[in-house]
Amino acid sequence: MEAAGCRYQFRIALLGDAAVGKTSLLRRYVAGAPGTPAPEPGFDCAPTVGVEFYSRAMQLRAGLRVKLQLWDTAGHERFRCITRSFYRNMVGVLLVFDVTNRKSFEHIQDWHQEVIATQGPNKVIFLLVGHKSDLQSTRCISVQEAEELAASLGIAFLETSAKNNYNVDLVFNTLTDAIQQALQQGDIKLEEDWGGVRIIQIPKAPCRKQQSGSCQC
């Protein structure tokens, strides 16, 4: 249960081949935060070099306040040695493929296995994401095929499109809800030397003083 004046931080990574749209998906999600301007329709992103970081605060249905620390990883093989070093400190992973790119789909099991091989005592929550669902005329991975892969890995599957803003919030909400549930069930435990889940102290509001000088807290 959340302590007063605290909230959780969940560290989540997006993994997948280069050009599957991980950065576009992240930027669309972060732009959906209140007060943040939306990206231009059809926006494109330059390839990620190494790892980039994003964040968004949210409140779950149970009232839990959560800050998502989102790690955008490069999909090119030459950056894999960099991204692998972060796997152990992740509590959630979005495995992203492009529904128009069969190789990106076939490589999902490799990405999944890489994380499993570096996994510590805590459970990592995965979600399979079929991106660019707006490109129906050129897709080569069916929903059924993706669902079968997800079932074989024991994880859930969702399709999304950053261009159309389809299921973008749902993808991150689904993963975050699953992390919260695993945390409540004891499958995930807080550890000092693990960065997947952290408790963040929220500063208290300053006291209001009356004219007499007494503090009204």
Coordinates of C-alpha atoms in Angstrom, one line a residue:
M1 CA 0.0 0.0 0.0
E2 CA 1.3 3.5 -0.8
A3 CA 2.6 5.5 2.1
A4 CA 1.3 9.1 2.6
G5 CA 3.4 11.6 0.7
C6 CA 4.9 9.0 -1.6
R7 CA 4.3 7.6 -5.0
Y8 CA 5.9 4.9 -7.1
Q9 CA 8.3 5.2 -10.0
F10 CA 8.1 2.4 -12.6
R11 CA 11.0 2.0 -15.0
I12 CA 9.8 0.8 -18.4
A13 CA 11.8 0.1 -21.6
L14 CA 10.6 -0.2 -25.2
L15 CA 12.5 -2.9 -27.1
G16 CA 12.4 -3.9 -30.7
D17 CA 14.2 -3.7 -34.1
A18 CA 15.2 -0.3 -35.5
A19 CA 12.5 1.7 -37.3
V20 CA 9.5 -0.1 -35.7
G21 CA 8.4 3.2 -34.3
K22 CA 9.4 3.0 -30.6
T23 CA 10.3 6.7 -30.5
S24 CA 7.1 7.8 -32.3
L25 CA 5.0 5.7 -29.9
L26 CA 6.7 7.2 -26.8
R27 CA 6.5 10.8 -28.1
R28 CA 2.8 10.4 -28.8
Y29 CA 2.2 9.0 -25.3
V30 CA 4.2 11.7 -23.6
A31 CA 2.4 14.4 -25.7
G32 CA -0.9 13.1 -24.3
A33 CA -0.1 14.3 -20.8
P34 CA -2.3 17.2 -19.7
G35 CA -0.9 20.5 -20.9
T36 CA 1.4 19.0 -23.4
P37 CA 1.0 20.0 -27.1
A38 CA 0.3 17.0 -29.4
P39 CA 2.9 16.2 -32.2
E40 CA 2.1 17.0 -35.8
P41 CA 0.1 14.4 -37.7
G42 CA 2.3 11.9 -39.5
F43 CA 5.4 13.0 -37.5
D44 CA 8.6 11.2 -38.1
C45 CA 11.5 10.6 -35.6
A46 CA 15.2 10.2 -36.2
P47 CA 16.8 6.9 -35.2
T48 CA 17.6 6.6 -31.5
V49 CA 21.3 6.5 -30.6
G50 CA 21.9 4.4 -27.5
V51 CA 19.1 5.2 -25.0
E52 CA 16.9 8.2 -24.6
F53 CA 14.6 9.0 -21.6
Y54 CA 11.0 10.2 -21.3
S55 CA 8.7 10.4 -18.3
R56 CA 5.0 10.9 -17.6
A57 CA 3.0 11.0 -14.3
M58 CA -0.3 9.2 -14.0
Q59 CA -2.8 8.1 -11.5
L60 CA -4.2 4.5 -11.7
R61 CA -7.8 3.5 -11.1
A62 CA -6.9 2.4 -7.6
G63 CA -5.7 5.9 -6.8
L64 CA -2.0 5.0 -6.9
R65 CA 0.2 7.9 -8.1
V66 CA 2.9 6.7 -10.5
K67 CA 5.7 8.3 -12.4
L68 CA 6.7 6.3 -15.5
Q69 CA 10.4 6.5 -16.4
L70 CA 10.4 5.5 -20.0
W71 CA 13.5 4.3 -21.8
D72 CA 13.6 4.5 -25.5
T73 CA 16.3 2.0 -26.8
A74 CA 18.1 1.9 -30.1
G75 CA 17.2 -1.2 -32.2
H76 CA 20.5 -1.3 -34.2
E77 CA 22.8 -4.2 -33.3
R78 CA 25.8 -1.9 -32.7
F79 CA 24.0 -0.4 -29.7
R80 CA 22.9 -3.7 -28.2
C81 CA 25.8 -3.8 -25.7
I82 CA 24.6 -0.4 -24.4
T83 CA 20.9 -1.4 -24.1
R84 CA 21.6 -4.8 -22.5
S85 CA 23.1 -3.2 -19.5
F86 CA 19.8 -1.6 -18.6
Y87 CA 17.6 -4.7 -18.7
R88 CA 18.1 -5.8 -15.1
N89 CA 16.7 -2.6 -13.8
M90 CA 13.4 -2.7 -15.7
V91 CA 10.1 -3.7 -14.2
G92 CA 8.2 -3.4 -17.5
V93 CA 9.0 -4.0 -21.2
L94 CA 7.1 -3.2 -24.3
L95 CA 8.2 -5.6 -27.1
V96 CA 7.4 -3.6 -30.2
F97 CA 7.3 -4.8 -33.8
D98 CA 6.1 -3.3 -37.1
V99 CA 3.1 -5.1 -38.5
T100 CA 4.5 -4.4 -42.0
N101 CA 7.9 -5.8 -41.2
R102 CA 8.1 -9.6 -40.8
K103 CA 11.7 -9.6 -39.6
S104 CA 10.9 -7.2 -36.7
F105 CA 8.2 -9.7 -35.7
E106 CA 10.5 -12.7 -36.0
H107 CA 13.1 -11.0 -33.8
I108 CA 10.6 -10.5 -30.9
Q109 CA 11.5 -13.8 -29.3
D110 CA 15.2 -12.8 -29.3
W111 CA 14.4 -9.5 -27.6
H112 CA 12.3 -11.4 -25.0
Q113 CA 15.0 -13.9 -24.4
E114 CA 17.7 -11.2 -23.9
V115 CA 15.7 -9.7 -21.1
I116 CA 14.9 -13.1 -19.5
A117 CA 18.6 -14.0 -19.5
T118 CA 19.5 -10.9 -17.5
Q119 CA 16.5 -11.0 -15.2
G120 CA 17.1 -10.8 -11.5
P121 CA 14.8 -12.1 -8.7
N122 CA 12.0 -9.8 -9.6
K123 CA 9.4 -10.5 -12.3
V124 CA 9.5 -8.4 -15.5
I125 CA 6.1 -7.6 -17.0
F126 CA 6.0 -7.8 -20.8
L127 CA 3.5 -6.6 -23.3
L128 CA 3.7 -7.4 -27.1
V129 CA 2.9 -4.4 -29.2
G130 CA 2.1 -4.5 -33.0
H131 CA 2.8 -1.0 -34.2
K132 CA 1.8 0.9 -37.3
S133 CA -1.6 -0.7 -37.4
D134 CA -2.8 2.2 -39.7
L135 CA -0.8 0.7 -42.6
Q136 CA -3.4 -2.0 -43.3
S137 CA -2.6 -2.2 -47.0
T138 CA 1.0 -3.3 -46.4
R139 CA 0.7 -5.3 -43.3
C140 CA 2.1 -8.8 -43.3
I141 CA 1.5 -9.9 -39.7
S142 CA -2.1 -10.8 -38.8
V143 CA -3.7 -10.2 -35.4
Q144 CA -4.1 -14.0 -35.0
E145 CA -0.4 -14.6 -35.7
A146 CA 0.6 -12.0 -33.2
E147 CA -1.8 -13.3 -30.6
E148 CA -0.3 -16.8 -31.0
L149 CA 3.2 -15.5 -30.4
A150 CA 2.0 -13.6 -27.3
A151 CA 0.3 -16.7 -26.0
S152 CA 3.5 -18.7 -26.5
L153 CA 5.5 -16.2 -24.4
G154 CA 2.7 -15.9 -21.8
I155 CA 2.1 -12.2 -22.3
A156 CA -0.7 -10.0 -23.6
F157 CA -0.9 -8.4 -27.1
L158 CA -2.2 -5.0 -28.3
E159 CA -2.0 -3.2 -31.7
T160 CA -1.4 0.5 -31.8
S161 CA -0.6 3.4 -34.1
A162 CA 1.2 6.6 -33.1
K163 CA 0.1 8.3 -36.3
N164 CA -3.6 7.8 -35.6
N165 CA -3.1 7.8 -31.8
Y166 CA -4.8 4.4 -31.7
N167 CA -4.5 2.5 -28.4
V168 CA -1.4 4.5 -27.4
D169 CA -2.6 5.3 -23.9
L170 CA -4.1 1.8 -23.6
V171 CA -0.7 0.1 -24.2
F172 CA 1.0 2.0 -21.4
N173 CA -2.0 1.8 -19.0
T174 CA -2.3 -1.9 -19.6
L175 CA 1.4 -2.5 -18.7
T176 CA 1.3 -0.2 -15.7
D177 CA -1.9 -1.9 -14.3
A178 CA -0.1 -5.3 -14.7
I179 CA 2.9 -4.0 -12.8
Q180 CA 0.7 -2.6 -10.0
Q181 CA -1.1 -5.9 -9.7
A182 CA 2.2 -7.9 -9.6
L183 CA 3.4 -5.5 -6.9
Q184 CA 0.3 -6.0 -4.8
Q185 CA 0.6 -9.8 -5.2
G186 CA 4.2 -9.9 -4.1
D187 CA 5.6 -11.0 -7.5
I188 CA 7.6 -7.8 -7.5
K189 CA 9.4 -6.6 -4.4
L190 CA 11.1 -3.3 -3.6
E191 CA 14.9 -3.7 -3.3
E192 CA 17.4 -1.0 -2.6
D193 CA 19.8 -2.1 -5.3
W194 CA 17.1 -2.4 -8.0
G195 CA 15.8 0.5 -10.0
G196 CA 12.7 -1.1 -11.6
V197 CA 10.4 0.2 -8.9
R198 CA 11.2 3.1 -6.6
I199 CA 9.2 5.0 -3.9
I200 CA 9.4 8.8 -4.5
Q201 CA 8.8 11.2 -1.6
I202 CA 6.5 14.0 -2.5
P203 CA 7.4 17.3 -0.8
K204 CA 4.6 18.5 1.5
A205 CA 3.0 21.9 0.8
P206 CA 4.4 24.7 2.8
C207 CA 2.5 25.8 6.0
R208 CA 0.2 28.8 5.8
K209 CA 0.9 31.2 8.7
Q210 CA -1.8 33.4 10.3
Q211 CA -1.0 37.0 11.3
S212 CA -0.3 35.8 14.8
G213 CA 2.5 33.7 13.5
S214 CA 1.0 30.3 14.3
C215 CA 1.4 27.6 11.6
Q216 CA -1.8 26.2 10.1
C217 CA -0.7 22.9 8.6

